[in-house]
Coordinates of C-alpha atoms in Angstrom, one line a residue:
X1 CA 60.0 43.3 22.7
X2 CA 63.8 43.6 22.8
X3 CA 65.9 42.0 20.1
X4 CA 67.4 39.7 22.7
X5 CA 64.0 38.5 23.9
X6 CA 62.8 37.9 20.3
X7 CA 66.0 35.8 19.7
X8 CA 65.3 33.8 22.8
X9 CA 61.8 33.0 21.7
X10 CA 62.9 32.1 18.1
X11 CA 65.5 29.7 19.6
X12 CA 62.8 28.1 21.7
X13 CA 60.6 27.7 18.6
X14 CA 63.5 26.0 16.7
X15 CA 64.1 23.7 19.7
X16 CA 60.3 22.8 19.7
X17 CA 60.4 21.9 16.0
X18 CA 63.4 19.6 16.6
X19 CA 61.7 18.0 19.6
X20 CA 58.5 17.6 17.7
X21 CA 60.1 15.7 14.9
X22 CA 62.1 13.5 17.3
X23 CA 58.9 12.7 19.2
X24 CA 56.6 11.9 16.2
X25 CA 59.3 9.9 14.5
X26 CA 59.9 7.8 17.6
X27 CA 56.2 6.9 18.1
X28 CA 55.3 6.7 14.4
X29 CA 52.1 8.5 14.7
X30 CA 50.7 12.0 15.4
X31 CA 50.0 15.2 13.4
X32 CA 53.1 17.1 12.3
X33 CA 51.6 19.6 9.8
X34 CA 49.3 21.5 12.1
X35 CA 51.6 21.3 15.0
X36 CA 54.4 22.9 13.1
X37 CA 52.2 25.7 11.8
X38 CA 51.3 26.7 15.4
X39 CA 54.8 26.7 17.0
X40 CA 55.3 30.4 17.3
X41 CA 51.7 31.0 18.4
X42 CA 51.8 28.6 21.3
X43 CA 55.3 29.5 22.3
X44 CA 54.5 33.2 22.4
X45 CA 51.4 32.6 24.5
X46 CA 53.0 30.4 27.0
X47 CA 56.4 31.9 27.3
X48 CA 55.6 35.6 26.9
X49 CA 51.9 36.5 27.2
X50 CA 49.8 34.4 29.5
X51 CA 49.3 34.7 33.2
X52 CA 49.7 31.0 34.3
X53 CA 51.3 29.0 37.1
X54 CA 52.6 25.5 36.3
X55 CA 52.8 24.9 40.0
X56 CA 49.1 25.7 40.4
X57 CA 47.3 24.8 37.2
X58 CA 43.9 25.7 38.7
X59 CA 45.0 29.2 39.9
X60 CA 42.1 31.6 40.1
X61 CA 42.2 34.5 37.7
X62 CA 44.6 32.6 35.3
X63 CA 44.5 33.1 31.6
X64 CA 43.2 30.2 29.6
X65 CA 44.3 28.6 26.3
X66 CA 42.1 26.3 24.4
X67 CA 43.6 24.2 21.6
X68 CA 40.4 23.9 19.6
X69 CA 42.3 22.3 16.7
X70 CA 43.0 19.4 19.1
X71 CA 45.1 17.4 16.6
X72 CA 48.0 19.8 17.2
X73 CA 48.2 18.3 20.7
X74 CA 51.9 17.2 20.3
X75 CA 52.9 20.9 20.1
X76 CA 50.8 21.7 23.2
X77 CA 52.3 18.9 25.2
X78 CA 55.8 20.0 24.3
X79 CA 55.0 23.5 25.6
X80 CA 53.3 22.3 28.7
X81 CA 56.2 20.0 29.6
X82 CA 58.8 22.8 28.9
X83 CA 56.8 25.1 31.2
X84 CA 56.8 22.4 34.0
X85 CA 53.2 21.3 34.0
X86 CA 54.4 17.7 33.9
X87 CA 57.7 15.8 33.6
X88 CA 59.3 15.7 30.1
X89 CA 59.7 12.0 30.4
X90 CA 55.9 11.6 29.9
X91 CA 56.3 12.8 26.3
X92 CA 57.5 9.3 25.4
X93 CA 54.1 7.9 26.1
X94 CA 52.3 10.1 23.6
X95 CA 49.2 8.4 22.1
X96 CA 49.7 5.2 24.0
X97 CA 47.0 3.3 25.9
X98 CA 46.5 4.8 29.4
X99 CA 48.9 7.6 28.8
X100 CA 48.2 11.0 30.3
X101 CA 49.0 12.4 26.8
X102 CA 46.2 11.2 24.5
X103 CA 46.1 11.9 20.8
X104 CA 43.9 14.9 21.5
X105 CA 44.0 17.0 24.7
X106 CA 42.1 15.6 27.7
X107 CA 41.3 18.0 30.6
X108 CA 40.9 15.0 32.9
X109 CA 44.3 13.5 32.3
X110 CA 46.8 16.3 31.5
X111 CA 47.7 19.2 33.8
X112 CA 47.5 22.5 32.0
X113 CA 44.8 21.4 29.5
X114 CA 41.7 23.6 29.9
X115 CA 39.3 21.7 27.7
X116 CA 39.1 18.3 26.0
X117 CA 39.2 18.9 22.3
X118 CA 39.3 16.8 19.1
X119 CA 35.8 17.1 17.6
X120 CA 36.4 20.3 15.7
X121 CA 34.3 23.4 16.2
X122 CA 33.7 23.2 20.0
X123 CA 36.5 25.3 21.5
X124 CA 35.1 28.8 20.8
X125 CA 31.8 28.2 22.5
X126 CA 33.5 26.7 25.6
X127 CA 36.1 29.6 25.5
X128 CA 33.2 32.1 25.5
X129 CA 31.7 30.4 28.5
X130 CA 35.0 30.6 30.3
X131 CA 35.5 34.3 29.4
X132 CA 32.0 35.2 30.6
X133 CA 32.5 33.3 33.8
X134 CA 35.7 35.2 34.6
X135 CA 33.9 38.4 33.9
X136 CA 31.1 37.5 36.3
X137 CA 33.8 36.9 39.0
X138 CA 35.4 40.3 38.3
X139 CA 38.5 38.7 36.8
X140 CA 40.5 40.5 34.1
X141 CA 41.8 37.2 32.7
X142 CA 41.9 36.5 29.0
X143 CA 40.8 33.3 27.2
X144 CA 42.6 32.4 24.0
X145 CA 41.1 29.9 21.5
X146 CA 43.3 28.6 18.7
X147 CA 41.3 27.4 15.7
X148 CA 42.2 25.8 12.4
X149 CA 41.3 26.7 8.9
X150 CA 39.2 23.6 8.3
X151 CA 37.6 23.9 11.7
X152 CA 35.9 27.2 11.0
X153 CA 33.8 25.4 8.4
X154 CA 31.9 24.0 11.4
X155 CA 28.5 25.7 12.1
X156 CA 29.1 25.7 15.8
X157 CA 32.0 28.1 15.4
X158 CA 29.6 30.8 14.0
X159 CA 27.0 30.2 16.6
X160 CA 29.6 30.9 19.2
X161 CA 30.8 33.9 17.2
X162 CA 27.3 35.4 17.2
X163 CA 27.0 34.9 20.9
X164 CA 30.4 36.4 21.7
X165 CA 29.4 39.5 19.9
X166 CA 26.1 39.7 21.6
X167 CA 27.6 39.4 25.1
X168 CA 30.5 41.8 24.2
X169 CA 33.1 39.3 25.2
X170 CA 36.1 41.6 25.0
X171 CA 38.4 39.2 27.0
X172 CA 37.9 36.4 24.5
X173 CA 40.6 36.4 21.8
X174 CA 40.3 33.9 19.0
X175 CA 43.3 33.0 16.9
X176 CA 43.0 31.5 13.5
X177 CA 45.9 29.3 12.4
X178 CA 45.5 30.4 8.8
X179 CA 47.7 27.9 6.9
X180 CA 45.2 27.4 4.1
X181 CA 45.3 23.6 4.2
X182 CA 43.2 21.0 5.9
X183 CA 43.1 17.2 6.1
X184 CA 42.0 16.4 2.5
X185 CA 43.3 19.4 0.6
X186 CA 43.4 23.2 0.5
X187 CA 40.6 25.4 1.9
X188 CA 39.8 26.5 -1.6
X189 CA 39.4 22.9 -2.8
X190 CA 37.3 21.7 0.2
X191 CA 35.2 24.6 1.3
X192 CA 36.3 28.2 0.4
X193 CA 35.7 30.6 3.2
X194 CA 35.8 33.8 1.2
X195 CA 36.9 37.0 2.8
X196 CA 37.7 36.0 6.3
X197 CA 38.1 39.5 7.6
X198 CA 34.7 40.6 6.2
X199 CA 33.1 37.4 7.5
X200 CA 34.3 37.8 11.1
X201 CA 33.5 41.5 11.1
X202 CA 30.0 40.7 9.9
X203 CA 29.6 38.6 13.0
X204 CA 30.6 41.6 15.2
X205 CA 34.2 40.8 15.9
X206 CA 37.2 43.1 15.6
X207 CA 39.7 41.5 13.2
X208 CA 43.4 41.8 13.4
X209 CA 46.1 40.1 11.2
X210 CA 49.7 39.1 11.7
X211 CA 52.5 36.8 10.6
X212 CA 51.9 33.7 12.6
X213 CA 55.5 32.8 12.4
X214 CA 56.9 36.1 13.7
X215 CA 56.8 36.1 17.5
X216 CA 57.2 39.8 17.8
X217 CA 54.4 40.6 15.3
X218 CA 52.1 38.1 17.0
X219 CA 52.8 39.5 20.5
X220 CA 52.3 43.0 19.3
X221 CA 49.0 42.0 17.7
X222 CA 47.8 40.4 21.0
X223 CA 48.7 43.6 22.8
X224 CA 46.6 45.5 20.3
X225 CA 43.7 43.0 20.8
X226 CA 43.7 43.7 24.5
X227 CA 43.0 47.4 23.9
X228 CA 39.6 46.4 22.5
X229 CA 36.5 47.1 24.7
X230 CA 33.0 45.7 24.3
X231 CA 33.9 43.4 21.4
X232 CA 35.6 40.0 20.9
X233 CA 38.7 39.9 18.8
X234 CA 40.0 37.4 16.3
X235 CA 43.6 37.4 15.1
X236 CA 44.1 35.9 11.7
X237 CA 47.6 34.5 11.9
X238 CA 49.0 33.7 8.5
X239 CA 51.0 30.5 8.8
X240 CA 52.4 27.6 6.7
X241 CA 51.3 24.0 7.4
X242 CA 54.5 22.0 8.1
X243 CA 56.5 25.2 8.6
X244 CA 60.2 24.7 8.9
X245 CA 60.5 21.4 6.9
X246 CA 60.5 22.0 3.2
X247 CA 58.9 18.7 2.1
X248 CA 56.0 19.2 4.6
X249 CA 55.3 22.8 3.9
X250 CA 51.8 23.4 2.5
X251 CA 51.1 19.7 2.0
X252 CA 47.8 18.3 3.3
X253 CA 49.4 14.8 3.2
X254 CA 51.4 15.8 6.3
X255 CA 48.2 16.6 8.3
X256 CA 48.6 13.2 10.1
X257 CA 51.3 11.2 8.4
X258 CA 54.0 9.1 10.2
X259 CA 57.6 10.2 9.6
X260 CA 59.8 7.5 8.2
X261 CA 63.6 7.2 8.8
X262 CA 64.6 8.9 5.5
X263 CA 62.2 11.8 6.1
X264 CA 63.4 12.1 9.6
X265 CA 67.0 12.4 8.6
X266 CA 66.2 15.1 6.0
X267 CA 64.0 17.0 8.5
X268 CA 66.7 17.0 11.1
X269 CA 69.2 18.2 8.6
X270 CA 67.0 21.1 7.7
X271 CA 66.4 22.0 11.3
X272 CA 70.0 21.8 12.1
X273 CA 69.7 18.9 14.6
X274 CA 71.8 15.8 15.0
X275 CA 70.8 12.7 13.2

């Protein structure tokens, strides 16, 4: 990745953070913490790595992205709108009755969404099915599944992990948004997950790690993951919940809290945006 391209992606990430705060403040609902921790991951996938066509969302042989941590939907919607899957004007209707942009992604309502998510723990198994289906069709497409820290406490995740290893799903790439914080506290407080690298390796996965807020590091790690044959890969992306806004960073209280006027003003100042 050239320095110029890295700078472009970083600028896009900053713009997304500004737009996210504007959007969530305006509707007084949504999930800022987990959306902010996944900005660089989703931006890199959609603007640098994935083979997709906004003009043809159902394109054969496309790469697929599953937001298994569905509460980060606001960030996904910003990315999809920016890519042209639907008009940006639709963003104003987020989480409203009959909106195409529900509080969690809905495959039946929103162009570009590959799977309805919200109940945690379901994305990896569905992603495995998609990856195996593509393999049966002779496609070289990749399926990416973004999971949250708290989410991998769900047993269904590990059932899918075992199956992916058995079926040698080497075009399935899991991504862990490893911010260490979930709804009610830190991972260590709620349900310690131990040595994540050793745990995933014991289930037959190749494990890679990166800085989830460094677009170049993330893209290079995905490139390395794609070299793997006969084995699924998970990327443990170290992130910060609420990244970019000091009073939100690392705080479980910002998992799904509305942003008041004073907090909005401070956030905009930190992000360099207009009041």
